[in-house]
Coordinates of C-alpha atoms and ligand atoms in Angstrom, one line a residue:
M180 CA 36.0 -22.4 7.2
R181 CA 35.3 -21.4 10.7
I182 CA 32.5 -18.9 11.0
P183 CA 33.0 -16.6 14.0
L184 CA 30.2 -17.0 16.5
T185 CA 28.9 -13.4 16.2
K186 CA 28.7 -13.7 12.5
L187 CA 26.9 -17.0 12.7
A188 CA 24.4 -15.6 15.2
R189 CA 23.8 -12.7 12.9
Y190 CA 23.4 -15.0 9.9
L191 CA 20.9 -17.2 11.8
R192 CA 18.9 -14.2 13.0
F193 CA 18.7 -12.9 9.5
A194 CA 17.8 -16.3 8.0
I195 CA 15.1 -16.9 10.6
A196 CA 13.6 -13.5 10.0
Q197 CA 13.5 -14.0 6.2
T198 CA 12.0 -17.5 6.6
I199 CA 9.2 -16.2 8.9
C200 CA 8.5 -13.3 6.7
L201 CA 8.3 -15.5 3.6
L202 CA 6.1 -18.1 5.2
Y203 CA 3.9 -15.4 6.5
C204 CA 3.5 -13.4 3.4
C205 CA 2.8 -16.5 1.3
N206 CA 0.1 -17.5 3.7
V207 CA 2.0 -20.6 4.7
L208 CA 1.6 -19.6 8.4
P209 CA -1.9 -19.6 9.8
Q210 CA -3.7 -16.3 9.6
N211 CA -3.7 -15.7 13.3
T212 CA 0.1 -16.2 13.7
P213 CA 1.4 -13.0 15.2
A214 CA 3.6 -10.8 12.9
P215 CA 7.3 -11.7 13.1
S216 CA 9.1 -10.4 16.2
T217 CA 10.9 -7.2 15.5
N218 CA 13.6 -8.2 17.9
T219 CA 15.2 -9.9 15.0
R220 CA 17.5 -7.0 14.3
V221 CA 20.0 -6.9 11.5
E222 CA 23.2 -5.1 12.5
T223 CA 23.7 -1.7 11.0
K224 CA 26.6 -1.4 8.7
Q225 CA 29.5 0.0 10.6
E226 CA 29.9 3.1 8.4
D227 CA 26.2 4.1 8.4
P228 CA 25.1 6.5 11.1
W229 CA 22.3 5.0 13.2
W230 CA 19.7 7.6 12.2
K231 CA 19.9 6.5 8.5
H232 CA 18.2 3.3 9.5
M233 CA 16.0 4.4 12.3
V234 CA 12.2 4.6 12.3
V235 CA 11.0 7.5 14.4
Y236 CA 7.6 7.6 16.2
E237 CA 6.2 10.9 17.1
I238 CA 4.4 11.1 20.5
Y239 CA 2.0 13.8 21.4
P240 CA 2.4 13.4 25.2
R241 CA -1.0 14.8 26.2
S242 CA -2.6 12.0 24.2
F243 CA -0.5 8.9 24.3
Q244 CA -1.2 7.3 27.7
D245 CA -2.5 8.7 31.0
S246 CA -1.0 7.0 34.0
N247 CA -2.5 9.0 36.9
G248 CA -6.1 9.3 35.8
D249 CA -6.2 13.1 35.2
G250 CA -7.3 12.7 31.6
V251 CA -4.0 13.9 30.2
G252 CA -1.2 11.7 29.0
D253 CA 2.1 11.8 30.9
I254 CA 5.7 10.5 31.0
N255 CA 5.0 7.4 33.1
G256 CA 2.3 6.6 30.6
I257 CA 4.8 6.7 27.8
T258 CA 7.2 4.5 29.8
S259 CA 4.4 1.9 30.3
R260 CA 4.0 1.6 26.6
L261 CA 7.6 1.1 25.6
D262 CA 7.1 -2.6 25.1
Y263 CA 4.4 -1.9 22.5
L264 CA 6.8 0.5 20.7
R265 CA 9.6 -2.0 20.7
D266 CA 7.4 -4.8 19.4
L267 CA 6.0 -2.4 16.7
G268 CA 9.6 -2.1 15.5
I269 CA 10.5 1.6 16.0
D270 CA 13.9 2.9 17.1
A271 CA 13.4 6.4 18.4
I272 CA 10.6 8.4 19.8
W273 CA 10.2 12.2 19.3
I274 CA 8.1 13.6 22.1
C275 CA 6.4 16.9 21.7
P276 CA 7.2 19.5 24.4
M277 CA 6.7 18.5 28.0
Y278 CA 8.4 21.5 29.6
P279 CA 6.6 23.8 32.0
S280 CA 4.2 25.9 30.0
P281 CA 1.0 28.0 30.4
L282 CA -0.2 25.7 27.6
V283 CA -1.5 28.4 25.3
D284 CA 0.0 26.4 22.5
F285 CA -0.1 23.1 24.4
G286 CA 3.6 23.1 25.3
Y287 CA 5.0 25.1 22.4
D288 CA 5.0 28.1 24.7
I289 CA 7.7 27.2 27.2
S290 CA 8.3 29.0 30.5
D291 CA 11.2 26.9 31.7
Y292 CA 13.4 25.0 29.2
T293 CA 15.2 22.8 31.8
A294 CA 12.4 21.3 33.7
I295 CA 9.3 19.0 33.2
D296 CA 5.8 20.3 33.6
P297 CA 4.2 18.6 36.7
L298 CA 1.3 17.7 34.4
Y299 CA 3.6 15.2 32.7
G300 CA 5.6 14.2 35.7
T301 CA 9.1 15.0 37.1
L302 CA 12.7 15.0 35.8
A303 CA 13.1 11.7 37.7
D304 CA 10.2 10.2 35.6
F305 CA 12.0 11.5 32.5
D306 CA 15.3 9.9 33.5
H307 CA 13.5 6.7 34.1
L308 CA 11.9 6.9 30.7
I309 CA 15.3 7.4 29.1
S310 CA 16.8 4.4 30.9
E311 CA 13.8 2.1 30.2
A312 CA 13.8 3.2 26.6
K313 CA 17.5 2.4 26.3
K314 CA 16.9 -1.1 27.6
R315 CA 14.7 -1.6 24.6
N316 CA 17.0 0.0 22.1
I317 CA 14.7 3.0 21.8
R318 CA 16.2 6.5 21.7
V319 CA 14.5 9.6 22.9
I320 CA 14.4 12.8 20.9
M321 CA 13.2 16.0 22.5
D322 CA 11.3 18.9 20.9
Y323 CA 13.4 22.1 21.1
V324 CA 11.4 25.2 20.6
A325 CA 14.0 27.7 19.6
N326 CA 12.1 30.5 17.9
H327 CA 10.1 31.7 20.8
T328 CA 9.4 31.3 24.5
S329 CA 6.2 31.8 26.5
D330 CA 5.4 35.3 27.6
Q331 CA 5.5 33.8 31.1
H332 CA 9.2 32.8 30.8
P333 CA 11.3 34.8 33.3
W334 CA 13.4 36.0 30.4
F335 CA 10.5 37.7 28.8
K336 CA 9.1 39.0 32.0
E337 CA 12.4 40.7 32.7
S338 CA 12.6 41.9 29.1
R339 CA 9.3 43.6 29.1
S340 CA 9.8 45.2 32.5
S341 CA 11.6 48.3 31.1
R342 CA 13.2 49.6 28.0
T343 CA 16.6 49.4 29.8
S344 CA 16.2 45.9 31.1
P345 CA 19.4 43.8 30.6
K346 CA 17.2 41.3 28.8
R347 CA 15.4 43.9 26.6
D348 CA 17.3 42.8 23.6
W349 CA 16.6 39.1 24.1
Y350 CA 13.3 39.7 22.2
I351 CA 12.3 41.9 19.3
W352 CA 11.0 45.2 20.5
R353 CA 10.1 48.1 18.2
D354 CA 8.3 51.4 18.2
G355 CA 5.0 51.5 16.3
K356 CA 5.0 53.1 12.9
D357 CA 2.5 55.9 13.7
R358 CA 0.1 56.2 16.6
G359 CA -1.7 52.9 17.1
H360 CA 0.0 51.2 14.2
P361 CA 2.4 48.2 14.4
P362 CA 5.9 48.6 13.0
N363 CA 5.0 46.9 9.7
N364 CA 2.5 44.5 8.0
W365 CA 4.0 41.2 9.2
L366 CA 1.4 38.7 10.1
S367 CA 1.3 35.9 12.7
W368 CA 1.0 32.4 11.4
F369 CA -1.9 32.0 13.8
G370 CA -3.8 35.1 12.6
H371 CA -3.6 38.9 12.7
S372 CA -0.6 41.1 13.3
A373 CA 2.7 39.6 14.4
W374 CA 3.2 42.6 16.7
T375 CA 1.6 43.2 20.1
L376 CA 1.8 46.6 21.9
D377 CA 3.0 46.2 25.5
P378 CA 1.5 49.2 27.3
A379 CA 4.1 49.0 30.1
T380 CA 6.8 50.4 27.9
N381 CA 4.7 51.5 24.9
Q382 CA 6.6 49.4 22.4
Y383 CA 5.6 46.4 20.2
Y384 CA 7.1 43.0 20.5
Y385 CA 7.2 40.5 17.7
H386 CA 5.7 37.0 17.7
Y387 CA 5.5 34.8 14.6
F388 CA 2.9 32.6 16.5
Y389 CA 0.5 33.5 19.3
T390 CA 0.7 36.8 21.2
E391 CA 1.8 34.7 24.2
Q392 CA 4.8 33.3 22.2
P393 CA 7.3 36.2 21.8
D394 CA 10.2 35.6 19.4
L395 CA 13.7 35.3 20.8
N396 CA 16.3 37.6 19.3
W397 CA 18.8 35.2 17.8
R398 CA 21.1 38.1 16.9
N399 CA 21.9 38.5 20.6
P400 CA 24.9 36.3 21.6
Q401 CA 23.5 35.9 25.2
V402 CA 20.3 34.3 23.8
R403 CA 22.4 31.9 21.7
K404 CA 24.5 30.9 24.7
A405 CA 21.4 30.4 26.9
M406 CA 19.7 28.3 24.3
Y407 CA 22.8 26.2 23.6
D408 CA 23.0 25.6 27.3
V409 CA 19.5 24.2 27.1
M410 CA 20.6 21.7 24.5
R411 CA 23.5 20.6 26.7
F412 CA 21.2 20.2 29.7
W413 CA 19.2 17.6 27.8
L414 CA 22.1 16.0 26.0
D415 CA 23.7 15.5 29.4
R416 CA 20.6 13.6 30.5
G417 CA 21.0 11.2 27.6
V418 CA 18.6 12.4 24.9
A419 CA 19.5 11.3 21.4
G420 CA 18.9 14.7 19.7
F421 CA 16.3 17.3 19.0
R422 CA 13.5 18.1 16.7
I423 CA 13.9 21.9 16.3
D424 CA 10.6 23.7 16.0
A425 CA 10.0 26.4 13.4
V426 CA 13.6 26.6 12.4
S427 CA 13.2 28.8 9.4
R428 CA 11.6 31.5 11.5
L429 CA 14.6 32.2 13.7
F430 CA 15.5 35.5 12.1
E431 CA 13.6 38.6 10.7
D432 CA 14.9 41.3 8.4
P433 CA 16.3 44.1 10.7
N434 CA 15.0 46.7 8.3
L435 CA 11.4 45.6 8.9
Y436 CA 10.4 45.8 5.2
D437 CA 6.7 45.1 4.7
D438 CA 6.0 41.6 3.4
P439 CA 4.5 41.4 -0.1
I440 CA 0.7 41.1 -0.2
L441 CA -0.8 38.2 -2.2
P442 CA -4.3 37.9 -3.6
G443 CA -7.1 36.7 -1.3
K444 CA -7.6 36.3 2.4
N445 CA -6.6 33.5 4.8
S446 CA -9.0 31.7 7.2
Y447 CA -8.5 34.3 9.8
G448 CA -9.7 37.0 7.4
D449 CA -6.3 38.6 7.0
P450 CA -4.8 39.3 3.6
N451 CA -2.5 36.6 2.3
I452 CA 1.1 37.6 2.5
E453 CA 4.4 36.1 1.5
H454 CA 6.5 35.7 4.6
K455 CA 9.5 37.1 2.7
Y456 CA 11.2 39.0 5.4
T457 CA 10.6 36.5 8.3
D458 CA 11.3 33.1 6.8
N459 CA 14.5 31.4 5.7
L460 CA 16.9 34.3 6.2
P461 CA 20.5 33.2 5.6
E462 CA 21.5 33.7 9.2
V463 CA 19.4 30.6 10.1
H464 CA 22.2 28.5 8.7
E465 CA 24.8 30.0 10.9
V466 CA 22.8 29.0 13.9
L467 CA 22.2 25.5 12.6
R468 CA 25.9 25.0 12.2
E469 CA 26.4 26.1 15.8
M470 CA 23.7 23.7 17.0
R471 CA 25.3 20.9 15.0
H472 CA 28.6 21.7 16.5
I473 CA 27.1 21.3 20.0
V474 CA 25.5 17.9 19.3
D475 CA 28.6 16.7 17.6
Q476 CA 30.5 17.2 20.9
Y477 CA 28.4 14.3 22.4
P478 CA 28.9 10.6 22.0
G479 CA 26.3 8.5 20.2
D480 CA 26.0 10.8 17.2
P481 CA 22.9 12.8 18.4
I482 CA 20.6 13.9 15.7
L483 CA 19.1 17.2 14.6
I484 CA 15.7 17.1 13.0
S485 CA 14.2 20.3 11.6
E486 CA 10.7 21.4 11.3
A487 CA 11.1 23.4 8.2
D488 CA 8.1 23.6 5.8
E489 CA 10.5 24.7 3.0
P490 CA 8.8 26.1 -0.1
N491 CA 11.0 24.1 -2.5
I492 CA 13.8 21.5 -2.9
T493 CA 16.5 24.3 -3.0
E494 CA 15.6 25.5 0.5
L495 CA 15.1 22.0 1.8
T496 CA 18.5 21.0 0.5
R497 CA 20.1 24.0 2.2
M498 CA 19.0 22.6 5.6
Y499 CA 21.7 19.8 5.2
G500 CA 24.4 22.4 4.8
N501 CA 27.7 21.0 3.9
N502 CA 26.9 18.0 6.1
D503 CA 27.3 20.4 9.0
E504 CA 23.7 21.5 9.7
I505 CA 20.6 19.3 10.0
Q506 CA 20.9 15.6 9.5
L507 CA 17.2 15.1 8.9
P508 CA 15.0 18.0 7.7
M509 CA 11.4 17.0 7.7
D510 CA 10.2 16.8 4.1
F511 CA 7.0 18.9 3.9
Q512 CA 7.2 18.8 0.1
I513 CA 6.1 15.1 0.2
A514 CA 3.9 15.4 3.3
D515 CA 2.0 18.2 1.6
V516 CA 1.1 16.3 -1.6
N517 CA -2.3 15.7 0.0
R518 CA -3.6 13.5 -2.8
L519 CA -2.7 10.2 -4.3
S520 CA -0.7 11.0 -7.3
A521 CA 1.9 8.7 -8.7
P522 CA 3.5 11.3 -10.9
E523 CA 3.7 13.9 -8.1
F524 CA 5.2 11.4 -5.6
R525 CA 7.6 10.2 -8.3
R526 CA 8.8 13.7 -9.1
L527 CA 9.3 14.6 -5.4
L528 CA 11.0 11.3 -4.4
D529 CA 13.4 11.7 -7.4
E530 CA 14.1 15.3 -6.5
I531 CA 15.1 14.6 -2.9
D532 CA 16.8 11.4 -3.7
H533 CA 19.2 13.4 -5.9
N534 CA 19.6 16.4 -3.6
P535 CA 23.0 17.9 -4.2
A536 CA 23.8 17.8 -0.5
H537 CA 23.5 14.0 -0.6
G538 CA 21.4 14.3 2.5
Q539 CA 19.3 11.5 3.9
P540 CA 15.6 12.0 3.0
F541 CA 13.2 12.1 5.9
Y542 CA 9.5 11.4 5.2
F543 CA 6.3 11.6 7.1
F544 CA 2.6 12.0 6.2
S545 CA 0.9 12.9 9.5
N546 CA 1.9 15.0 12.5
H547 CA 0.2 17.0 15.3
D548 CA -0.3 20.0 13.0
Q549 CA -2.1 18.5 10.0
P550 CA -5.1 16.2 9.5
R551 CA -4.3 12.5 9.7
Q552 CA -3.4 10.6 6.6
W553 CA -6.2 8.0 7.0
D554 CA -8.8 10.6 5.9
R555 CA -6.5 13.0 4.1
Y556 CA -5.6 10.4 1.4
G557 CA -8.6 8.2 2.0
D558 CA -11.4 8.3 -0.7
G559 CA -14.2 7.4 1.8
V560 CA -14.5 3.9 0.5
H561 CA -11.0 2.3 0.5
N562 CA -9.5 4.2 3.5
D563 CA -8.0 1.2 5.2
Q564 CA -6.5 -0.1 2.1
I565 CA -5.1 3.4 1.4
A566 CA -3.7 3.5 4.9
K567 CA -1.7 0.3 4.0
L568 CA -0.6 1.9 0.7
M569 CA 0.7 5.0 2.6
A570 CA 2.5 2.7 5.1
A571 CA 4.2 0.9 2.2
L572 CA 5.2 4.2 0.6
L573 CA 6.6 5.5 3.9
L574 CA 8.5 2.3 4.8
T575 CA 9.9 1.1 1.5
T576 CA 11.3 4.3 0.0
R577 CA 14.9 5.3 0.7
A578 CA 14.4 7.6 3.6
T579 CA 14.3 7.7 7.4
P580 CA 10.5 7.3 8.1
L581 CA 8.6 9.2 10.8
L582 CA 5.3 7.8 12.0
Y583 CA 2.8 9.8 14.0
Y584 CA 1.2 7.9 16.9
G585 CA -2.0 6.1 15.9
E586 CA -1.4 6.1 12.2
E587 CA -0.3 2.5 12.6
I588 CA -3.9 1.6 13.6
G589 CA -5.6 3.9 11.2
M590 CA -6.7 6.7 13.5
R591 CA -8.8 9.3 11.8
T592 CA -9.1 13.0 12.2
T593 CA -11.9 13.7 14.6
P594 CA -12.4 17.5 14.8
P595 CA -14.7 19.1 17.4
Q596 CA -18.3 19.6 16.5
R597 CA -18.9 22.8 18.4
K598 CA -16.8 25.9 18.8
E599 CA -17.2 25.6 22.6
D600 CA -15.4 22.2 22.6
V601 CA -12.4 23.5 20.8
Q602 CA -9.1 23.4 22.7
D603 CA -6.6 24.6 20.1
P604 CA -6.7 28.5 20.1
I605 CA -6.4 28.6 16.3
G606 CA -9.6 26.7 16.1
K607 CA -11.2 29.4 18.3
T608 CA -9.9 32.2 16.2
G609 CA -10.6 30.6 12.9
W610 CA -13.9 28.8 13.6
P611 CA -15.7 27.5 11.5
E612 CA -13.4 27.6 8.6
E613 CA -10.3 26.7 10.7
K614 CA -11.3 24.2 13.4
G615 CA -7.8 23.9 14.8
R616 CA -5.6 20.9 15.3
D617 CA -7.6 19.0 18.0
G618 CA -8.8 16.5 15.4
E619 CA -5.4 15.0 14.9
R620 CA -4.4 15.1 18.6
T621 CA -7.1 12.8 20.1
P622 CA -6.2 10.1 22.6
M623 CA -4.4 7.0 21.4
Q624 CA -6.7 4.1 21.0
W625 CA -5.3 1.1 22.9
D626 CA -8.3 -1.2 23.3
P627 CA -12.1 -1.2 23.1
S628 CA -12.7 -0.4 26.8
R629 CA -13.8 2.9 28.2
N630 CA -11.6 5.8 27.0
A631 CA -10.0 3.3 24.7
G632 CA -7.6 2.3 27.5
F633 CA -6.0 5.8 27.4
S634 CA -7.2 7.0 30.8
T635 CA -9.4 6.1 33.7
A636 CA -10.6 9.7 34.1
D637 CA -14.2 10.7 33.7
H638 CA -13.2 13.3 31.1
T639 CA -10.2 13.1 28.8
W640 CA -8.7 16.4 27.6
L641 CA -10.0 15.7 24.1
P642 CA -12.8 13.1 23.5
V643 CA -11.8 9.6 22.5
P644 CA -13.1 9.2 18.9
P645 CA -16.0 6.8 18.3
S646 CA -13.9 4.9 15.8
S647 CA -11.8 3.5 18.7
A648 CA -14.2 0.6 19.2
E649 CA -13.0 -0.9 16.0
Y650 CA -9.6 0.7 15.4
N651 CA -7.4 0.0 18.4
V652 CA -4.3 -1.9 19.2
V653 CA -5.9 -4.9 20.9
V654 CA -8.5 -5.6 18.2
E655 CA -6.1 -5.0 15.4
S656 CA -3.4 -7.2 16.9
H657 CA -5.7 -10.1 16.6
D658 CA -6.5 -9.4 13.0
P659 CA -3.9 -10.4 10.4
H660 CA -5.5 -8.2 7.8
S661 CA -5.5 -5.1 10.0
I662 CA -3.6 -1.9 9.4
L663 CA -1.5 -2.6 12.5
S664 CA -0.6 -6.1 11.2
F665 CA 0.4 -4.6 7.9
Y666 CA 2.6 -1.9 9.6
K667 CA 4.3 -4.6 11.7
R668 CA 5.1 -6.7 8.8
A669 CA 6.4 -3.8 6.7
L670 CA 8.6 -2.6 9.6
A671 CA 9.9 -6.2 10.1
L672 CA 10.7 -6.4 6.4
R673 CA 12.5 -3.1 6.5
R674 CA 14.8 -4.6 9.1
S675 CA 15.3 -8.0 7.6
E676 CA 15.9 -6.9 3.9
P677 CA 19.2 -5.1 3.3
A678 CA 17.8 -3.7 0.1
L679 CA 15.0 -2.0 1.9
K680 CA 17.1 -1.0 4.8
S681 CA 20.0 0.7 3.0
G682 CA 19.6 0.0 -0.7
S683 CA 19.4 2.5 -3.5
Y684 CA 16.1 3.8 -4.9
V685 CA 15.6 3.2 -8.6
P686 CA 12.4 4.5 -10.1
I687 CA 10.9 2.4 -12.9
D688 CA 7.9 2.6 -15.3
R689 CA 8.4 6.4 -15.0
N690 CA 5.6 7.4 -17.3
N691 CA 2.9 5.4 -15.5
P692 CA 0.2 7.9 -14.4
S693 CA -1.4 5.6 -11.9
V694 CA 1.1 3.3 -10.4
L695 CA 4.3 4.2 -8.6
S696 CA 6.9 1.5 -9.0
F697 CA 10.5 1.4 -8.0
L698 CA 13.3 -1.0 -7.1
R699 CA 15.4 -1.0 -4.0
K700 CA 18.9 -2.5 -4.7
S701 CA 21.1 -3.6 -1.8
P702 CA 24.4 -1.8 -1.4
G703 CA 26.4 -4.6 -3.1
G704 CA 23.7 -4.9 -5.8
S705 CA 23.0 -8.6 -5.1
D706 CA 19.5 -8.1 -3.7
S707 CA 16.7 -6.3 -5.5
I708 CA 13.2 -5.6 -4.3
L709 CA 10.3 -4.5 -6.5
V710 CA 7.7 -2.1 -4.9
V711 CA 4.5 -1.5 -6.8
L712 CA 1.9 1.0 -5.4
N713 CA -1.4 1.4 -7.2
M714 CA -2.6 4.9 -6.5
T715 CA -5.9 4.5 -8.2
G716 CA -9.3 2.9 -7.4
E717 CA -9.0 0.6 -10.4
Q718 CA -7.2 -2.7 -10.7
R719 CA -4.0 -2.4 -12.9
T720 CA -2.0 -5.0 -14.7
L721 CA 1.7 -4.3 -15.2
T722 CA 4.4 -5.7 -17.4
F723 CA 8.0 -5.1 -16.2
D724 CA 11.1 -5.8 -18.2
L725 CA 13.9 -5.2 -15.7
T726 CA 16.8 -6.2 -17.9
P727 CA 18.0 -2.6 -18.3
Y728 CA 18.5 -2.6 -14.6
G729 CA 20.5 -5.8 -14.7
I730 CA 17.7 -8.0 -13.5
N731 CA 16.7 -11.0 -15.7
Q732 CA 14.1 -12.6 -13.5
K733 CA 10.6 -12.9 -14.8
N734 CA 9.2 -13.9 -11.4
S735 CA 9.4 -12.4 -8.0
R736 CA 9.0 -13.8 -4.6
P737 CA 6.2 -12.0 -2.7
L738 CA 7.4 -10.5 0.5
L739 CA 4.3 -8.4 1.4
A740 CA 1.2 -7.5 -0.4
A741 CA -2.1 -5.9 0.3
P742 CA -4.5 -7.4 -0.4
E743 CA -2.5 -10.5 0.3
M744 CA -1.3 -12.6 -2.6
R745 CA -0.9 -16.4 -2.5
G746 CA 1.9 -18.4 -4.1
D747 CA 5.6 -18.3 -4.0
A748 CA 6.3 -16.8 -7.4
V749 CA 4.5 -13.9 -8.9
S750 CA 5.2 -13.0 -12.6
I751 CA 6.4 -9.5 -13.1
E752 CA 5.5 -9.7 -16.8
N753 CA 1.9 -9.9 -15.9
L754 CA 1.4 -8.5 -12.4
T755 CA -2.1 -7.5 -11.4
V756 CA -2.5 -5.0 -8.5
Q757 CA -5.8 -4.4 -6.9
P758 CA -7.3 -0.9 -6.3
F759 CA -4.9 1.0 -4.1
G760 CA -3.0 -2.3 -3.8
V761 CA 0.6 -2.8 -2.7
Y762 CA 3.0 -5.4 -4.0
I763 CA 6.5 -5.9 -2.6
G764 CA 8.5 -8.8 -4.1
A765 CA 12.1 -10.0 -4.0
L766 CA 14.0 -10.4 -7.2
H767 CA 16.8 -12.4 -5.7
Ligands
NOJ981 C1 5.3 24.1 15.1 C2 4.6 23.2 16.0 O1 4.6 21.9 15.4 C3 3.2 23.7 16.3 O2 2.4 22.7 16.9 C4 3.4 24.9 17.0 O3 2.1 25.5 17.3 C5 4.2 26.0 16.3 N1 5.4 25.4 15.8 C6 4.6 27.1 17.2 O4 5.6 26.6 18.1

């Protein structure tokens, strides 16, 4: 039978990738052999949308790469690192805001939605980034801050100018309750009242976040039109979609009922409250459907990702809508587990895997708002091993994974030591209990040189962590046992193994309190992969009988393990996994 050339080429690429991976993982290749090239791409099944198989990499632009020596990262810096990202094996980058901004919230306070802040470069630089990324099969996802603008945005300046301004209703303005008291007890996520009195017109405006971030009024059709035009502006420039900031906060109850007070105080000294009348109002979904309609008008299947720290699986599932809202809601349920617990991860993975919307799960463990996973899950002794465990959890489950820059090299949270060094305003308000988010936003660690290769400036906007001497891309690239080498192999495996790429997720050994184990079964069911993740500091020996799952093998072929395992057959009836160890083996 004649095999068509394209099919043959695809088969050869697949076979080469598998062979390299097998040789590597069984230690047949020398230790210093570089991880297999991730250019060996397996074609996506025709019927699967691209975003089901993508790996997203989040870039905090201030901290990724500085190209002009001012101590702050920029667009040309990102472009200069695209080869690294391609070789790592990622498919899309989500870049945090780079729009003009007074930088009160480091870009999440936008004063012009359709331009680039000169600090980061120009629109021409941005276009160049898009075209260079495209050459490397990398898509660019923008941050879309829909809930609020900067108080320096021309819309707000006009809105606050008088009670009769044509843009007055673009924001939420209300009279105070009594003299000197805000309209109700709503609190800002960043501390204190969510209302600020504007003396010019003697009314309060509402801001879920900082005073300098007034909330847009999404009930106003002109606001919607203006914000949808913003989406079109960037889609026309070739972006692959948006990560929508603070989605669940778009609407507030028009009756302004007080939020229920909960016991205790937060780190700003305010009473705890339930954000009952400002979060997850049903109107949010109407807007999400409209946003989806906009991206659906564009070729290439652009994606909507939502930042939605939903309180439960029901709210999280709602984000998918009827397959007409968000394709990928960020799963904070899983990201917020915050401790290694096999039963807890198992429960949450099961829950989202069976979500009634049949939506694609979207997992992450670190981002620019929460402490990095290296120390959040680390026990202080096995942190590097635990970093590999978390990588395996992220990259082998049935989900679209999101990596935060630097987690692939084991960057750690490095918070400021003194209040006067704090950059993030919430660290200034909440010090010392709340040190802010600087610790997880420090410069990327590229090499052991000055400023870790991030910048040539005398001072970088945040200090480069001392751990950069040991934990950096160059040093780790030469170490086959490094966290980076593990990530590269896991990412390559995800591409080369159909079961990992698009197979089903089948939890096994469901009552095990210490070890999370599951199967991934390829769409046709012919390939199965066993994943075993020991979430404790003690060695564990496991006995698997997989006949109930249609698998009769007693041995598996190691694909990837940490610590590494030698040999080409590993018994699954007597499988020993080291403390926080990872075992991934093929059963076909
Ligand atoms: C969520 C963003 O991730 C965070 O960094 C920002 O401060 C708030 N939204 C306000 O935009």
